[in-house]
Structure formats: structure tokens, C-alpha cells
Amino acid sequence: MSCCAPGAEMALEVAAATSASPSSEEIKLASRSLGGDIHQTDLSVPTVHCGACIQTIEAALGSVENVVSARVNLSTKRVSIRWRGDIVPPFFAVLGRLGYQAHLFDPEIHEKDRTLSELIRAVAVAGFAAGNIMLLSVSVWSGAEGPTRDLFHWLSALIAIPALAFAGGIYFRSAANALRHGRMNMDVPIAVGVSLAYTMSLYETINHGEHAYFDASVSLLFFLLIGRTLDHVMRERARTAVNGLSRLAARGAVVLRDDGIREYVPVAELARGMRLLIAAGERIPVDGDIVSGNSDLDCSIVSGESAPKAVSAGTHVQAGTLNLTGPLTMQASAAAKDSFLAEMIRLMEAAEGGRSRYRRIADRVSALYAPVVHLAAFVTFLGWMVASGDWHRAMTIAIAVLIITCPCALGLAVPIVQVVAARRLFEAGVMVKDGSAMERLA
């Protein structure tokens, strides 16, 4: 299983749709003030892949002048940047130099999960090719020799080509993009290992060799893609905690204008000072104060108390609570993005992307993974060349070093456990604000 998700095409589409980086004014409008001259900007970066990507982005953005902090959430593929001052730091230029396409995060945009569709197609192609090559390999393993063995090797080579080009393209594109921008990620050793295994097998086939490894290279891709698909599905399910909170938000509200006209307004356009009419059965869209009316509210999302709370004129109410019994007129005291519910969503996302001690250790180790593995493979090749003088054997063992060192436990195991645990706790009525809290309880 590898950790780098296929996102190059999505990134190119985003880049084409936004031919230029947003202006400073657009970035300021999309940012929110945290007080004390500190602002937070959320960027969507679809090509964030693994622990090495996280380390690279956070280090690069953290070194930019006036940037207070940068945090990458691998589950949502989002970067949260806190910065100070009136001059917007060059976020997009920095990410562009690293090879990452980015755009301002818009919570109203819900993109179709094309990554899962691509992964399923890749698994199907790799599985079909691996199964057929295995059938051909049975004859070779059973003792086929001469022209028969060569024929089956050539058939295996032909079947492997589309599998490597389509299914393996996920790894090759990710590795090529990383190397093109002078960095390493965890897909590089997999791409190099699979390519060398196929090349070695083709060399053996051309020279009528006894052994070829087409079945191993394609089967490796098949199992890696299965693992990646399961990881992607698990991450999407883990995001249901945040999505569940988002679904509690009202989509809009009836605004009572000064001239008495009632108008339905989307929640994003609700502003402080507006008078809102909340019917029984509707959720409070923004934080505010009751102007008139009496009712009972379900405030379990706020306090955890399941018993309804009686409210009347002058009572302060919070977004996400449910009006149960009677109509209310309220005055908004904050916009939707500054409401209690929006802050809860941000806290959940921060908990998912938080850095506990073990997670920081895993990120640092995973950032060193690719260079160390390539160095180990190279040293192995030199060692066996010196010891045996057989370049074929030395190359075969070096390839084995590259393809058996699965990186996922380093870069993904700790984050995915934290994300899944946060979701399970939320379903049980406990909201996690800091992932290190779970670590301290363990």
C-alpha cells in the first residue's frame, strides 16, 4: 500500500479553471480574522499525498515571512495557514514552486470523489492483468522450456504493458512530479522498483532467460492499489464526523426586512443585525438573541443535555440548535462563518489534522523514508556486485529492497488511527479538540 493519492488530473483542472492565483483582495475576503492582527486562510491542495508531502509543505510555508503556522490535513487535503499583518504572504507561489496546485477552499463546493473511481478502475485493470499473467506463469513454473516458455513470457510482457501504463500511472505521475520539483515522496521507490522489475524481465525474455518477473511486478501493483483504495475509503468514512456537523447547519433562513417583507436568504449571506424568523422544526442558522416568541430548543449539540431548553425574548441562542415547539424571531449577532457551529467544525478539522507526539515522529521518519530506501538499495547493489561479481543477481536483490519496503505504516498508520478515533468518539457524543489528548489517555 502506498500513500500518494492520484490527484494530478484534478490539480490540472483546478489550475485551468483558475488560470492565475487569486489576488490579495480575494485571499483577504476568503480569510477570517483570529484577532490580534492574525488571519487564517484555508487552501485546498488536491495533490497532497503522504507524510513527506506534509513535511515539505509545512516547512516551506512556515519559512515564509509573516506566516505564523501552516498545518496540513491529509484527510481533507487542506492546508490551514495562519499569518499576520496586512500584506498577504505568497502562499500560491511557494506551493507552485513545490509542484502543488492549490485554490482557496470553498465549503459550498462539493466535488465528486473522482479519486475513488480512478482507484477502482486501476484495481480492476491490475487485477485482470495479474490474474492472466499468473495463469501463464503456472506453465513456466510447471517446467515449460524453450519456445513455449519464451511465448508465455512474451504474452506476459504484452499483458503487463497496459496494466503498468494505466494502473501504475498513478505511481509514475506522482513520482515524476516529485522528482521534477526536486523532492522525494513515498511513490518514488515503488515506481522505480516496478519499472526496474519490468525492464529486467523484458531483458530476460529477449535473451531467452529462464526467469521473468512480470507476474510479480503487476501483482505488486494490484495489492498496492487495493491497500490504497481501502485507505481512501477509510479516510472518507472518517470525515463523516465533520460532515455530520455540517449537515446540522441550516441552508438559509427567512429574513424580516425593515419594510416588513419576508425574504429567504442563503446562510452564507446572513449578516449581523438581520432579523430572522425561525419556525418550529427549523434549526437556528446563526448565533443571535431571541427578540420575540417562546419555544423549546434542543441544545444537545451545545451542552450534551437531551432535555429541551425553554427560551424566550432576550435568550442567546447558538447555531445548530433545533427549534422544537413555537415560532421565534431572532436577531443575528454573528455571520454564519463566525457561528458556534462553524467553530465546532473547525475544531473537529483541527483535531483531525493535529500533531500528537507520535504523529510528529511518524511524519519526520516518513520524510526520510524515500532517500534512505534508495540509498539502501544502491548499497545492496554495490555489496552484491563486490561479493559475487554477478550484476544480474545484484540488480535483482536491489529491486527486491525497493519493492518490499512498504511505507504506509510510517506515514499513514498514526494519522488514520487518530482520525478514525475522533470520528468514533464524536458518534459517542465526545468531541476531540486535540489529538494529543487521546495519546495521553492511551
Tab-separated table of C-alpha atoms in Angstrom:
chain	number	residue	atom	x	y	z
A	1	MET	CA	0.000	0.000	0.000
A	2	SER	CA	1.262	3.442	-0.796
A	3	CYS	CA	0.181	6.801	0.406
A	4	CYS	CA	0.176	9.096	-2.567
A	5	ALA	CA	-3.299	9.527	-3.954
A	6	PRO	CA	-3.958	10.146	-7.661
A	7	GLY	CA	-4.725	13.816	-7.975
A	8	ALA	CA	-2.679	15.169	-10.865
A	9	GLU	CA	-5.604	15.431	-13.261
A	10	MET	CA	-7.782	17.133	-10.663
A	11	ALA	CA	-4.995	19.609	-9.965
A	12	LEU	CA	-4.612	20.400	-13.652
A	13	GLU	CA	-8.340	21.008	-13.957
A	14	VAL	CA	-8.240	23.337	-10.981
A	15	ALA	CA	-5.265	25.147	-12.465
A	16	ALA	CA	-7.017	25.512	-15.801
A	17	ALA	CA	-10.153	26.807	-14.140
A	18	THR	CA	-8.147	29.375	-12.203
A	19	SER	CA	-5.514	30.462	-14.698
A	20	ALA	CA	-3.974	32.879	-12.215
A	21	SER	CA	-3.518	32.857	-8.482
A	22	PRO	CA	-6.183	34.733	-6.511
A	23	SER	CA	-5.464	38.376	-5.832
A	24	SER	CA	-4.569	39.619	-2.368
A	25	GLU	CA	-8.070	41.068	-2.044
A	26	GLU	CA	-9.665	37.702	-2.836
A	27	ILE	CA	-7.444	35.944	-0.314
A	28	LYS	CA	-8.318	38.503	2.368
A	29	LEU	CA	-12.027	38.051	1.672
A	30	ALA	CA	-11.668	34.273	1.969
A	31	SER	CA	-9.663	34.579	5.203
A	32	ARG	CA	-11.012	35.058	8.685
A	33	SER	CA	-9.607	37.179	11.470
A	34	LEU	CA	-8.449	35.429	14.637
A	35	GLY	CA	-7.781	38.672	16.491
A	36	GLY	CA	-4.518	40.391	17.275
A	37	ASP	CA	-3.730	41.027	13.594
A	38	ILE	CA	-3.706	37.244	12.935
A	39	HIS	CA	-5.596	35.809	9.955
A	40	GLN	CA	-6.307	32.246	8.832
A	41	THR	CA	-6.546	31.157	5.204
A	42	ASP	CA	-7.644	27.661	4.163
A	43	LEU	CA	-6.371	26.290	0.860
A	44	SER	CA	-7.477	23.128	-0.922
A	45	VAL	CA	-4.456	21.184	-2.219
A	46	PRO	CA	-5.743	18.045	-4.015
A	47	THR	CA	-2.263	16.617	-4.672
A	48	VAL	CA	-1.206	16.333	-1.026
A	49	HIS	CA	-0.244	12.688	-0.748
A	50	CYS	CA	1.791	11.499	2.193
A	51	GLY	CA	3.910	12.299	5.215
A	52	ALA	CA	6.728	13.600	3.023
A	53	CYS	CA	4.304	15.985	1.310
A	54	ILE	CA	3.078	17.250	4.684
A	55	GLN	CA	6.621	17.849	5.898
A	56	THR	CA	7.597	19.659	2.681
A	57	ILE	CA	4.570	21.972	2.589
A	58	GLU	CA	4.617	22.865	6.271
A	59	ALA	CA	8.348	23.583	6.233
A	60	ALA	CA	8.156	25.717	3.080
A	61	LEU	CA	5.142	27.771	4.170
A	62	GLY	CA	6.448	28.063	7.726
A	63	SER	CA	9.613	29.750	6.446
A	64	VAL	CA	7.659	32.489	4.627
A	65	GLU	CA	7.784	35.907	6.268
A	66	ASN	CA	4.742	36.765	8.426
A	67	VAL	CA	3.455	33.162	8.385
A	68	VAL	CA	2.757	32.082	11.965
A	69	SER	CA	1.972	28.438	11.241
A	70	ALA	CA	0.921	26.063	8.472
A	71	ARG	CA	-0.913	22.787	9.098
A	72	VAL	CA	-1.805	20.149	6.518
A	73	ASN	CA	-4.855	17.919	6.988
A	74	LEU	CA	-4.275	14.808	4.879
A	75	SER	CA	-7.872	13.597	5.231
A	76	THR	CA	-9.426	16.770	3.798
A	77	LYS	CA	-6.393	17.648	1.624
A	78	ARG	CA	-6.486	21.118	3.083
A	79	VAL	CA	-3.783	23.498	4.299
A	80	SER	CA	-4.629	25.951	7.096
A	81	ILE	CA	-2.255	28.920	7.187
A	82	ARG	CA	-2.144	31.496	9.960
A	83	TRP	CA	-0.427	34.766	9.091
A	84	ARG	CA	-0.101	38.287	10.471
A	85	GLY	CA	-0.189	41.761	9.005
A	86	ASP	CA	-1.966	43.426	6.088
A	87	ILE	CA	0.257	42.057	3.314
A	88	VAL	CA	-0.778	38.572	2.170
A	89	PRO	CA	2.211	36.169	2.049
A	90	PRO	CA	2.863	34.425	-1.317
A	91	PHE	CA	1.159	31.113	-0.479
A	92	PHE	CA	0.384	30.118	-4.050
A	93	ALA	CA	3.845	30.971	-5.375
A	94	VAL	CA	5.501	28.826	-2.703
A	95	LEU	CA	3.198	25.868	-3.342
A	96	GLY	CA	3.643	26.264	-7.104
A	97	ARG	CA	7.423	26.038	-6.795
A	98	LEU	CA	6.970	22.791	-4.871
A	99	GLY	CA	4.750	21.385	-7.622
A	100	TYR	CA	1.417	21.616	-5.789
A	101	GLN	CA	-1.620	23.231	-7.383
A	102	ALA	CA	-3.848	24.966	-4.836
A	103	HIS	CA	-7.032	27.006	-4.695
A	104	LEU	CA	-8.974	28.783	-1.996
A	105	PHE	CA	-11.140	26.376	-0.031
A	106	ASP	CA	-14.860	26.864	-0.603
A	107	PRO	CA	-17.119	24.886	1.767
A	108	GLU	CA	-20.038	25.321	-0.630
A	109	ILE	CA	-18.307	23.289	-3.349
A	110	HIS	CA	-18.712	19.527	-3.041
A	111	GLU	CA	-16.636	17.784	-5.681
A	112	LYS	CA	-17.421	14.275	-6.843
A	113	ASP	CA	-14.994	11.713	-5.481
A	114	ARG	CA	-13.155	11.028	-8.727
A	115	THR	CA	-10.173	9.635	-6.854
A	116	LEU	CA	-12.152	6.583	-5.725
A	117	SER	CA	-13.463	5.985	-9.256
A	118	GLU	CA	-9.942	6.116	-10.658
A	119	LEU	CA	-8.642	3.786	-7.982
A	120	ILE	CA	-11.381	1.222	-8.615
A	121	ARG	CA	-10.658	1.244	-12.355
A	122	ALA	CA	-6.940	0.861	-11.686
A	123	VAL	CA	-7.564	-2.063	-9.302
A	124	ALA	CA	-9.741	-3.763	-11.931
A	125	VAL	CA	-7.122	-3.403	-14.682
A	126	ALA	CA	-4.253	-4.516	-12.449
A	127	GLY	CA	-6.258	-7.456	-11.098
A	128	PHE	CA	-7.254	-8.633	-14.590
A	129	ALA	CA	-3.654	-8.415	-15.805
A	130	ALA	CA	-2.210	-10.068	-12.694
A	131	GLY	CA	-4.655	-12.974	-12.908
A	132	ASN	CA	-3.903	-13.699	-16.561
A	133	ILE	CA	-0.139	-13.382	-16.137
A	134	MET	CA	-0.313	-15.747	-13.168
A	135	LEU	CA	-2.126	-18.309	-15.348
A	136	LEU	CA	0.630	-18.070	-17.950
A	137	SER	CA	3.289	-18.306	-15.254
A	138	VAL	CA	1.862	-21.607	-13.979
A	139	SER	CA	3.083	-23.304	-17.145
A	140	VAL	CA	6.556	-21.843	-16.710
A	141	TRP	CA	6.666	-22.891	-13.051
A	142	SER	CA	5.486	-26.371	-14.098
A	143	GLY	CA	8.546	-26.857	-16.274
A	144	ALA	CA	7.790	-25.349	-19.695
A	145	GLU	CA	11.013	-24.756	-21.609
A	146	GLY	CA	12.344	-23.397	-24.874
A	147	PRO	CA	9.889	-21.752	-27.303
A	148	THR	CA	6.882	-22.450	-25.056
A	149	ARG	CA	8.452	-20.630	-22.121
A	150	ASP	CA	9.509	-17.719	-24.353
A	151	LEU	CA	5.991	-17.462	-25.807
A	152	PHE	CA	4.406	-17.253	-22.370
A	153	HIS	CA	6.978	-14.672	-21.282
A	154	TRP	CA	6.218	-12.511	-24.328
A	155	LEU	CA	2.470	-12.813	-23.738
A	156	SER	CA	3.012	-11.804	-20.109
A	157	ALA	CA	5.079	-8.802	-21.228
A	158	LEU	CA	2.297	-7.649	-23.572
A	159	ILE	CA	-0.401	-8.036	-20.913
A	160	ALA	CA	1.715	-6.150	-18.378
A	161	ILE	CA	2.167	-3.066	-20.592
A	162	PRO	CA	-1.394	-1.632	-20.283
A	163	ALA	CA	-1.507	-2.566	-16.590
A	164	LEU	CA	1.707	-0.676	-15.874
A	165	ALA	CA	0.708	2.257	-18.072
A	166	PHE	CA	-2.796	2.699	-16.593
A	167	ALA	CA	-2.739	1.269	-13.074
A	168	GLY	CA	0.920	2.066	-12.492
A	169	GLY	CA	0.457	5.532	-13.949
A	170	ILE	CA	-0.873	6.644	-10.561
A	171	TYR	CA	2.544	5.995	-9.043
A	172	PHE	CA	4.581	7.129	-12.036
A	173	ARG	CA	2.844	10.524	-12.268
A	174	SER	CA	3.254	11.150	-8.561
A	175	ALA	CA	6.931	10.132	-8.590
A	176	ALA	CA	7.684	12.153	-11.737
A	177	ASN	CA	6.040	15.259	-10.305
A	178	ALA	CA	8.065	14.930	-7.096
A	179	LEU	CA	11.379	14.432	-8.887
A	180	ARG	CA	10.643	17.240	-11.347
A	181	HIS	CA	10.406	19.661	-8.438
A	182	GLY	CA	13.487	18.352	-6.676
A	183	ARG	CA	11.860	16.398	-3.863
A	184	MET	CA	11.106	12.799	-2.918
A	185	ASN	CA	7.902	11.095	-1.896
A	186	MET	CA	6.939	7.560	-0.997
A	187	ASP	CA	5.820	6.656	-4.511
A	188	VAL	CA	9.327	7.115	-5.937
A	189	PRO	CA	10.769	3.778	-4.691
A	190	ILE	CA	7.641	1.932	-5.811
A	191	ALA	CA	7.766	3.470	-9.306
A	192	VAL	CA	11.496	2.781	-9.618
A	193	GLY	CA	11.173	-0.774	-8.308
A	194	VAL	CA	8.275	-1.726	-10.586
A	195	SER	CA	9.975	-0.155	-13.624
A	196	LEU	CA	13.247	-1.966	-12.951
A	197	ALA	CA	11.424	-5.271	-12.380
A	198	TYR	CA	9.637	-4.964	-15.733
A	199	THR	CA	12.829	-3.890	-17.528
A	200	MET	CA	14.781	-6.781	-16.024
A	201	SER	CA	12.031	-9.219	-17.021
A	202	LEU	CA	11.965	-7.857	-20.569
A	203	TYR	CA	15.746	-8.251	-20.779
A	204	GLU	CA	15.425	-11.857	-19.623
A	205	THR	CA	12.696	-12.528	-22.186
A	206	ILE	CA	14.714	-11.075	-25.072
A	207	ASN	CA	17.705	-13.190	-24.066
A	208	HIS	CA	15.604	-16.375	-23.594
A	209	GLY	CA	16.191	-16.316	-19.841
A	210	GLU	CA	14.650	-18.849	-17.507
A	211	HIS	CA	13.051	-16.379	-15.103
A	212	ALA	CA	10.895	-13.304	-15.671
A	213	TYR	CA	9.063	-11.227	-13.088
A	214	PHE	CA	6.078	-9.783	-14.935
A	215	ASP	CA	3.718	-11.558	-12.548
A	216	ALA	CA	5.484	-10.106	-9.513
A	217	SER	CA	5.522	-6.512	-10.795
A	218	VAL	CA	1.846	-6.484	-11.828
A	219	SER	CA	0.680	-8.369	-8.725
A	220	LEU	CA	2.576	-5.879	-6.581
A	221	LEU	CA	0.668	-3.026	-8.223
A	222	PHE	CA	-2.602	-4.890	-7.710
A	223	PHE	CA	-2.102	-5.339	-3.963
A	224	LEU	CA	-0.723	-1.826	-3.501
A	225	LEU	CA	-3.799	-0.394	-5.215
A	226	ILE	CA	-6.121	-2.491	-3.054
A	227	GLY	CA	-4.431	-1.076	0.025
A	228	ARG	CA	-4.605	2.465	-1.311
A	229	THR	CA	-8.290	2.094	-2.137
A	230	LEU	CA	-9.103	0.798	1.343
A	231	ASP	CA	-7.109	3.659	2.868
A	232	HIS	CA	-9.020	6.191	0.764
A	233	VAL	CA	-12.395	4.702	1.709
A	234	MET	CA	-11.433	4.698	5.393
A	235	ARG	CA	-10.422	8.354	5.248
A	236	GLU	CA	-13.682	9.318	3.548
A	237	ARG	CA	-15.662	7.499	6.230
A	238	ALA	CA	-13.596	9.142	8.939
A	239	ARG	CA	-14.621	12.541	7.587
A	240	THR	CA	-18.276	11.821	8.356
A	241	ALA	CA	-17.852	13.387	11.799
A	242	VAL	CA	-17.178	16.785	10.264
A	243	ASN	CA	-19.738	16.188	7.523
A	244	GLY	CA	-22.303	15.277	10.167
A	245	LEU	CA	-21.753	18.601	11.886
A	246	SER	CA	-22.032	20.411	8.550
A	247	ARG	CA	-25.386	18.763	7.884
A	248	LEU	CA	-26.704	20.266	11.126
A	249	ALA	CA	-26.281	23.737	9.661
A	250	ALA	CA	-29.366	25.381	8.169
A	251	ARG	CA	-29.138	26.144	4.461
A	252	GLY	CA	-30.793	29.530	4.911
A	253	ALA	CA	-33.404	31.486	6.852
A	254	VAL	CA	-36.363	33.818	6.357
A	255	VAL	CA	-35.171	37.408	6.883
A	256	LEU	CA	-37.640	40.042	8.061
A	257	ARG	CA	-36.755	43.295	6.281
A	258	ASP	CA	-37.348	46.756	7.755
A	259	ASP	CA	-40.277	47.286	5.368
A	260	GLY	CA	-41.951	44.081	6.582
A	261	ILE	CA	-41.041	41.994	3.529
A	262	ARG	CA	-40.015	38.413	4.238
A	263	GLU	CA	-37.217	37.016	2.106
A	264	TYR	CA	-35.446	33.671	2.191
A	265	VAL	CA	-31.684	34.248	2.267
A	266	PRO	CA	-28.912	31.603	1.980
A	267	VAL	CA	-26.999	31.129	5.214
A	268	ALA	CA	-23.760	32.441	3.685
A	269	GLU	CA	-25.445	35.817	3.091
A	270	LEU	CA	-26.809	36.234	6.610
A	271	ALA	CA	-25.157	39.170	8.353
A	272	ARG	CA	-25.006	40.530	11.858
A	273	GLY	CA	-28.067	42.591	12.784
A	274	MET	CA	-30.532	40.805	10.478
A	275	ARG	CA	-33.894	39.754	11.929
A	276	LEU	CA	-34.699	36.110	11.268
A	277	LEU	CA	-37.944	34.154	11.534
A	278	ILE	CA	-37.420	30.614	12.823
A	279	ALA	CA	-40.389	28.257	12.527
A	280	ALA	CA	-40.877	25.198	14.723
A	281	GLY	CA	-38.817	22.297	13.399
A	282	GLU	CA	-36.111	24.521	11.906
A	283	ARG	CA	-32.528	24.824	13.074
A	284	ILE	CA	-31.051	28.099	14.252
A	285	PRO	CA	-28.850	29.227	11.313
A	286	VAL	CA	-26.533	31.661	13.133
A	287	ASP	CA	-25.768	32.814	16.652
A	288	GLY	CA	-28.106	35.513	17.941
A	289	ASP	CA	-30.637	36.701	20.508
A	290	ILE	CA	-34.371	35.994	20.709
A	291	VAL	CA	-36.400	39.148	20.019
A	292	SER	CA	-39.875	37.686	20.437
A	293	GLY	CA	-41.592	34.340	20.880
A	294	ASN	CA	-41.406	31.414	23.266
A	295	SER	CA	-40.250	27.922	22.426
A	296	ASP	CA	-38.188	24.930	23.476
A	297	LEU	CA	-34.797	24.230	21.893
A	298	ASP	CA	-32.880	21.002	21.503
A	299	CYS	CA	-29.418	22.145	22.642
A	300	SER	CA	-27.818	18.709	22.836
A	301	ILE	CA	-25.217	19.672	20.251
A	302	VAL	CA	-24.074	22.516	22.520
A	303	SER	CA	-24.293	21.099	26.025
A	304	GLY	CA	-24.924	17.395	25.535
A	305	GLU	CA	-28.150	17.769	27.526
A	306	SER	CA	-31.005	15.930	25.817
A	307	ALA	CA	-33.780	17.712	27.746
A	308	PRO	CA	-35.294	20.663	25.815
A	309	LYS	CA	-34.380	24.158	26.966
A	310	ALA	CA	-37.093	26.823	27.274
A	311	VAL	CA	-36.213	30.116	25.548
A	312	SER	CA	-37.906	33.499	25.336
A	313	ALA	CA	-37.101	37.098	24.450
A	314	GLY	CA	-33.554	38.022	25.433
A	315	THR	CA	-32.176	34.473	25.387
A	316	HIS	CA	-28.950	33.974	23.469
A	317	VAL	CA	-29.126	31.039	21.037
A	318	GLN	CA	-26.431	29.304	19.028
A	319	ALA	CA	-26.274	27.946	15.503
A	320	GLY	CA	-27.154	24.280	15.082
A	321	THR	CA	-29.710	24.102	17.900
A	322	LEU	CA	-33.182	22.881	16.902
A	323	ASN	CA	-36.362	24.904	17.475
A	324	LEU	CA	-38.941	22.398	18.737
A	325	THR	CA	-42.287	23.946	19.621
A	326	GLY	CA	-43.006	27.547	18.624
A	327	PRO	CA	-42.053	30.271	16.120
A	328	LEU	CA	-39.259	32.650	17.096
A	329	THR	CA	-37.941	35.975	15.900
A	330	MET	CA	-34.233	36.449	16.497
A	331	GLN	CA	-31.527	38.969	15.682
A	332	ALA	CA	-28.252	37.622	14.313
A	333	SER	CA	-25.186	38.513	16.356
A	334	ALA	CA	-22.638	36.905	14.023
A	335	ALA	CA	-22.281	35.717	10.440
A	336	ALA	CA	-22.525	32.002	9.671
A	337	LYS	CA	-18.754	31.600	9.306
A	338	ASP	CA	-18.260	33.014	12.819
A	339	SER	CA	-21.015	30.994	14.488
A	340	PHE	CA	-20.687	28.423	17.253
A	341	LEU	CA	-21.384	25.565	14.816
A	342	ALA	CA	-18.740	26.780	12.353
A	343	GLU	CA	-16.227	26.951	15.188
A	344	MET	CA	-17.102	23.379	16.217
A	345	ILE	CA	-16.466	22.202	12.651
A	346	ARG	CA	-13.114	23.976	12.622
A	347	LEU	CA	-12.197	22.387	15.950
A	348	MET	CA	-13.027	18.919	14.597
A	349	GLU	CA	-10.913	19.534	11.499
A	350	ALA	CA	-8.078	20.829	13.662
A	351	ALA	CA	-8.289	17.693	15.801
A	352	GLU	CA	-8.046	15.508	12.682
A	353	GLY	CA	-5.010	17.406	11.448
A	354	GLY	CA	-3.386	17.906	14.846
A	355	ARG	CA	0.121	16.758	15.638
A	356	SER	CA	0.495	14.465	18.602
A	357	ARG	CA	3.993	13.395	19.639
A	358	TYR	CA	3.824	10.026	17.891
A	359	ARG	CA	2.392	11.634	14.786
A	360	ARG	CA	5.225	14.167	14.629
A	361	ILE	CA	7.734	11.328	14.963
A	362	ALA	CA	5.991	9.369	12.185
A	363	ASP	CA	5.992	12.419	9.895
A	364	ARG	CA	9.708	13.016	10.419
A	365	VAL	CA	10.565	9.372	9.787
A	366	SER	CA	8.376	9.164	6.670
A	367	ALA	CA	10.058	12.280	5.244
A	368	LEU	CA	13.396	10.415	5.359
A	369	TYR	CA	11.945	7.167	4.061
A	370	ALA	CA	12.463	7.519	0.290
A	371	PRO	CA	16.100	8.727	0.368
A	372	VAL	CA	17.065	6.029	2.886
A	373	VAL	CA	15.420	3.253	0.857
A	374	HIS	CA	17.149	4.332	-2.365
A	375	LEU	CA	20.476	4.546	-0.576
A	376	ALA	CA	19.923	1.080	0.934
A	377	ALA	CA	19.088	-0.373	-2.491
A	378	PHE	CA	22.186	1.212	-4.042
A	379	VAL	CA	24.457	-0.046	-1.241
A	380	THR	CA	22.891	-3.501	-1.599
A	381	PHE	CA	23.619	-3.495	-5.330
A	382	LEU	CA	27.255	-2.477	-4.776
A	383	GLY	CA	27.684	-5.016	-1.977
A	384	TRP	CA	26.433	-7.932	-4.039
A	385	MET	CA	28.449	-6.810	-7.053
A	386	VAL	CA	31.617	-6.843	-4.968
A	387	ALA	CA	30.724	-10.121	-3.245
A	388	SER	CA	29.528	-12.113	-6.261
A	389	GLY	CA	30.501	-10.185	-9.377
A	390	ASP	CA	27.072	-11.092	-10.799
A	391	TRP	CA	25.295	-7.872	-11.856
A	392	HIS	CA	22.091	-9.765	-12.595
A	393	ARG	CA	21.834	-11.136	-9.075
A	394	ALA	CA	22.868	-7.813	-7.548
A	395	MET	CA	20.203	-5.942	-9.528
A	396	THR	CA	17.508	-8.473	-8.614
A	397	ILE	CA	18.240	-8.119	-4.895
A	398	ALA	CA	18.362	-4.307	-5.140
A	399	ILE	CA	14.942	-4.316	-6.838
A	400	ALA	CA	13.603	-6.530	-4.043
A	401	VAL	CA	14.799	-3.974	-1.483
A	402	LEU	CA	12.865	-1.240	-3.301
A	403	ILE	CA	9.569	-3.046	-3.729
A	404	ILE	CA	9.212	-4.841	-0.383
A	405	THR	CA	9.658	-1.737	1.798
A	406	CYS	CA	6.049	-0.603	2.117
A	407	PRO	CA	5.930	2.934	3.561
A	408	CYS	CA	2.321	3.162	4.649
A	409	ALA	CA	2.787	2.207	8.276
A	410	LEU	CA	5.211	5.105	8.663
A	411	GLY	CA	3.225	7.896	7.084
A	412	LEU	CA	-0.391	6.809	7.442
A	413	ALA	CA	-0.974	4.464	10.370
A	414	VAL	CA	-0.743	7.071	13.142
A	415	PRO	CA	-2.814	9.774	11.354
A	416	ILE	CA	-5.545	7.362	10.250
A	417	VAL	CA	-5.908	5.929	13.771
A	418	GLN	CA	-6.289	9.453	15.141
A	419	VAL	CA	-8.879	10.404	12.516
A	420	VAL	CA	-10.945	7.236	12.993
A	421	ALA	CA	-10.805	7.570	16.782
A	422	ALA	CA	-12.046	11.169	16.571
A	423	ARG	CA	-14.984	10.021	14.417
A	424	ARG	CA	-15.912	7.177	16.780
A	425	LEU	CA	-15.775	9.469	19.799
A	426	PHE	CA	-17.930	12.062	18.039
A	427	GLU	CA	-20.538	9.389	17.315
A	428	ALA	CA	-20.484	8.608	21.057
A	429	GLY	CA	-21.073	12.275	21.894
A	430	VAL	CA	-17.484	13.284	22.671
A	431	MET	CA	-15.788	15.966	20.578
A	432	VAL	CA	-11.988	15.767	20.400
A	433	LYS	CA	-10.263	19.150	20.175
A	434	ASP	CA	-6.685	17.881	20.376
A	435	GLY	CA	-5.358	14.547	19.137
A	436	SER	CA	-2.644	14.524	21.793
A	437	ALA	CA	-5.390	14.127	24.419
A	438	MET	CA	-6.103	10.627	23.098
A	439	GLU	CA	-2.389	9.901	23.182
A	440	ARG	CA	-2.165	10.922	26.833
A	441	LEU	CA	-5.141	8.691	27.691
A	442	ALA	CA	-3.671	5.669	25.905
